[in-house]
Each structure stands twice: as C-alpha cells, then as structure tokens.
Coordinates of C-alpha atoms in Angstrom, one line a residue:
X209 CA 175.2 126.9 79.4
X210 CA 174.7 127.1 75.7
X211 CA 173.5 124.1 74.6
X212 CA 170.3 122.1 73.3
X213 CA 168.9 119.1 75.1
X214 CA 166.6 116.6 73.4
X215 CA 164.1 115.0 75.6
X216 CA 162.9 111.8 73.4
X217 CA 159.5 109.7 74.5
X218 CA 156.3 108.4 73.4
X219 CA 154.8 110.9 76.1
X220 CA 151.4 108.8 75.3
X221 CA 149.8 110.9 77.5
X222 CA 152.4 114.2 79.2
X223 CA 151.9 113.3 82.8
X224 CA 153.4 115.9 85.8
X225 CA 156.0 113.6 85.9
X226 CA 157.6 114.5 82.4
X227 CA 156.0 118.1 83.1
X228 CA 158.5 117.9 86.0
X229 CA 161.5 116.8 83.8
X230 CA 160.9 119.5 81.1
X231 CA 160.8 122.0 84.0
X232 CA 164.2 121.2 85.3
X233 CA 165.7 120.7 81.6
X234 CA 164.6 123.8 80.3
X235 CA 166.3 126.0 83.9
X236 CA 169.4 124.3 82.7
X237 CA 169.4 124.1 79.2
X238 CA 169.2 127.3 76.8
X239 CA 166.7 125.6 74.3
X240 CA 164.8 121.9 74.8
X241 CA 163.4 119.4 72.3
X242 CA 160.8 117.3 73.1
X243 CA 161.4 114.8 70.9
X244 CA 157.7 112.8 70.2
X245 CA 158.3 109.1 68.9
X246 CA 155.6 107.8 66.3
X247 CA 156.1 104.3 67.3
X248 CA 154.1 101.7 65.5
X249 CA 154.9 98.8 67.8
X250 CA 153.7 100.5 70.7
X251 CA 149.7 100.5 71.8
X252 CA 149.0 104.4 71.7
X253 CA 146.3 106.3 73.3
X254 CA 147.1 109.7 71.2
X255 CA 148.5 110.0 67.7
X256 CA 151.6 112.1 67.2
X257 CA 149.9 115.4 66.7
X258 CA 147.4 114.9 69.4
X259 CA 150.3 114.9 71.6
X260 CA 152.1 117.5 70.6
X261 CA 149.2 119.4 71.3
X262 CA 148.9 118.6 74.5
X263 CA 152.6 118.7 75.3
X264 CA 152.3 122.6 74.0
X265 CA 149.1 123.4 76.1
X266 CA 150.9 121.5 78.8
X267 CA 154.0 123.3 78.9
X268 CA 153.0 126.7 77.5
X269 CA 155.0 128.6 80.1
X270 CA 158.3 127.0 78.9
X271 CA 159.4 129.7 76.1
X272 CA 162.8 127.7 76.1
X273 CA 161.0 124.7 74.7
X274 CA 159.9 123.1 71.8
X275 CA 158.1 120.5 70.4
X276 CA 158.8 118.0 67.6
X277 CA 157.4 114.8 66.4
X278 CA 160.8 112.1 65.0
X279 CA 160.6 108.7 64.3
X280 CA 163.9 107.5 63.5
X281 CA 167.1 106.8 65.3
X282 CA 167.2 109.4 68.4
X283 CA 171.2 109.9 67.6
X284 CA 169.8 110.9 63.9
X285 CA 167.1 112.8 65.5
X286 CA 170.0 114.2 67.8
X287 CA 172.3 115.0 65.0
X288 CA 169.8 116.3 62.5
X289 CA 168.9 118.9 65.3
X290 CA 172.5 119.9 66.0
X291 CA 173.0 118.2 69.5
X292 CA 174.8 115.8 71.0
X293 CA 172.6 116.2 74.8
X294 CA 170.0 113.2 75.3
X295 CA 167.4 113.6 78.9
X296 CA 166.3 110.8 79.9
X297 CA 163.8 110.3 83.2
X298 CA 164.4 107.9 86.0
X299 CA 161.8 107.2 88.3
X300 CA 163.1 104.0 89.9
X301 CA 165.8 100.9 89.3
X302 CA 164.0 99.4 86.4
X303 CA 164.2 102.9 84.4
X304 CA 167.8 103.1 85.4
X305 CA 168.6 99.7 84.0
X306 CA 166.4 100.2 81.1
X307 CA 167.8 103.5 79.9
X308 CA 171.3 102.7 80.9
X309 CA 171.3 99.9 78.5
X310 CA 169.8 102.3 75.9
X311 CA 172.7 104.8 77.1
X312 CA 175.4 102.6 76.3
X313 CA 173.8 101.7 73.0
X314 CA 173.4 105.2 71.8
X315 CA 177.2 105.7 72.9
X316 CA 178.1 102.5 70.7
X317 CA 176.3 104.2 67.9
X318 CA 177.8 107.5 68.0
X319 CA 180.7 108.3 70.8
X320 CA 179.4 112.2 70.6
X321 CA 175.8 111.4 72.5
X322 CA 175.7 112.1 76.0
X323 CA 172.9 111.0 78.2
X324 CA 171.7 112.9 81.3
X325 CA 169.6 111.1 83.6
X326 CA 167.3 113.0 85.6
X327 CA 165.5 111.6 88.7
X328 CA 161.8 112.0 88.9
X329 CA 160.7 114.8 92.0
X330 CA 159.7 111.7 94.6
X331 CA 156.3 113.1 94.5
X332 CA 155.8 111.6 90.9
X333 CA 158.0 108.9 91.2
X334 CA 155.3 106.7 90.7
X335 CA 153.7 108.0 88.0
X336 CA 153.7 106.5 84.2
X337 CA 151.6 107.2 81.3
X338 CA 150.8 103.0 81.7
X339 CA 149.4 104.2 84.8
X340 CA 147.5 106.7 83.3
X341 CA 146.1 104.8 80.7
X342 CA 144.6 102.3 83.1
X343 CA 143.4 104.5 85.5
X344 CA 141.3 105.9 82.8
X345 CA 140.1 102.5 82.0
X346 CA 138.9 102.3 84.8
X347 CA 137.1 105.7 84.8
X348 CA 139.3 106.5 87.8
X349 CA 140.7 109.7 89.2
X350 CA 143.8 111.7 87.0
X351 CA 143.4 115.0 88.4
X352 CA 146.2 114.7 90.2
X353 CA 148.4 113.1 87.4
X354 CA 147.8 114.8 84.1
X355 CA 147.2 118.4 83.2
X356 CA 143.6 119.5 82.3
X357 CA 143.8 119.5 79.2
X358 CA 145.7 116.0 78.9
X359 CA 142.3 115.0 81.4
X360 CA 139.6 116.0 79.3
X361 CA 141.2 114.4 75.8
X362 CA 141.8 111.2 77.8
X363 CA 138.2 111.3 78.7
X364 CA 136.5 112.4 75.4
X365 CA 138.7 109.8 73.8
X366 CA 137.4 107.2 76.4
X367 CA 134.4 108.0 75.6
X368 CA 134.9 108.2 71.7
X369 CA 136.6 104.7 71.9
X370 CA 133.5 103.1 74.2
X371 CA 131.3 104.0 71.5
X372 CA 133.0 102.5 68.6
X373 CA 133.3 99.3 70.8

C-alpha cells in the first residue's frame, strides 16, 4: 500500500503499548507520522521535544517512521501532511467510545479522513501513560512498561521535580 498514516497523541510518556501500535502501522503503511500534540490543557510530564526524543530513541528501528510535533486540528495536521489515514489505539470499550466519537467528528469536519482503529496486543492492554505517570509517583516498577530510555527521563525528572518541591 502506498500511503501515509498519521498516528496523533500526547504520547506523555511512549509506553510498549504505542511502541506496539507504531510497529504494526509502520508493516502496513509505506511511511508513518507520529503526530505529537502540544496540548496546554493537559498536565504533562515531558515537553514536546523531550518526547520526540524519546519517541525517536524508542522507535529507532522503524526507518518507515517519523516524528513530528502539531498542535492544531489533526485533519489540518492530516491535510498539511498530505494524508487522509488517521491510527488510533484501542485498548478497551471506553477508548472505543472515546475515539469513535472523535472519529465521527473528524469525518463531520472533513469527509476525506479515515480513521483506523487498531487494538492494543492484549499483553498491553492495560497499559496508559496515566498509568505510567503514577506508577512513577510512586517510585514503582516501569521496566516492564516503558523503554529504557523513556525509564531513566521519567526518573531523572522525578527526581528533578522532588527537588524543586
């Protein structure tokens, strides 16, 4: 197939579970955005950049996949980029609501936006960067969650953030 998927989120921090989705996006699309949202309203761990960083360390072996911060409209972000191809990971019914609701707004918005929904692996079903976050807070165990990399910023920026407080 010869076509470019965007794959939009906050990704505040890359856990396996979006690791997962990029994986099977990039085997089926010829060329992936991952689209990173600088979203004021939202509570972040990681600025923009420090996520794209660690969404490129994280991914490195992906050649098919790159990595770009937006923060408008995703359909403008879509359009801008020259696709029309929206991934967007469930990992139970709540997502599905959530980002069907989204869907159907995105298709209100502009009729040439098609959403493909991919189902977390249900190893990682579980997993959220909300999760993430707390279990950090927590000082608990991410090994298993997050990539090293993604580990050791979360827990120098723990640190950083205990020391300012």
């Amino acid at each position: 197939m010869n076509k470019l998927a965007i794959y939009p989120g906050t990704f505040d921090p890359i856990t396996y579970g979006h690791i997962d989705i990029i994986n099977r996006t990039s085997k089926i699309f010829y060329k992936v955005i991952i689209a990173v949202i600088e979203n004021p309203k939202k509570k972040l761990m990681f600025k923009a950049s420090e996520r794209i960083i660690l969404i490129k360390k994280s991914i490195k072996k992906n050649k098919n996949v790159k990595v770009l911060i937006f923060n408008d409209l995703i359909i403008n972000f879509a359009i801008q980029n020259k696709s029309n191809i929206l991934i967007r990971g469930i990992r139970n019914t709540n997502d599905f609501n959530e980002e069907y609701a989204f869907q159907q707004l995105n298709k209100l918005m502009n009729k040439k936006i098609e959403v493909i929904f991919l189902f977390s692996s249900k190893n990682l079903s579980f997993l959220s960067s909300s999760l993430v976050k707390e279990i950090a807070n927590y000082k608990g165990n991410l090994k298993k969650l997050v990539p090293l990399c993604v580990y050791q910023a979360i827990k120098k920026k723990i640190k950083l953030t205990k020391k300012i407080n």
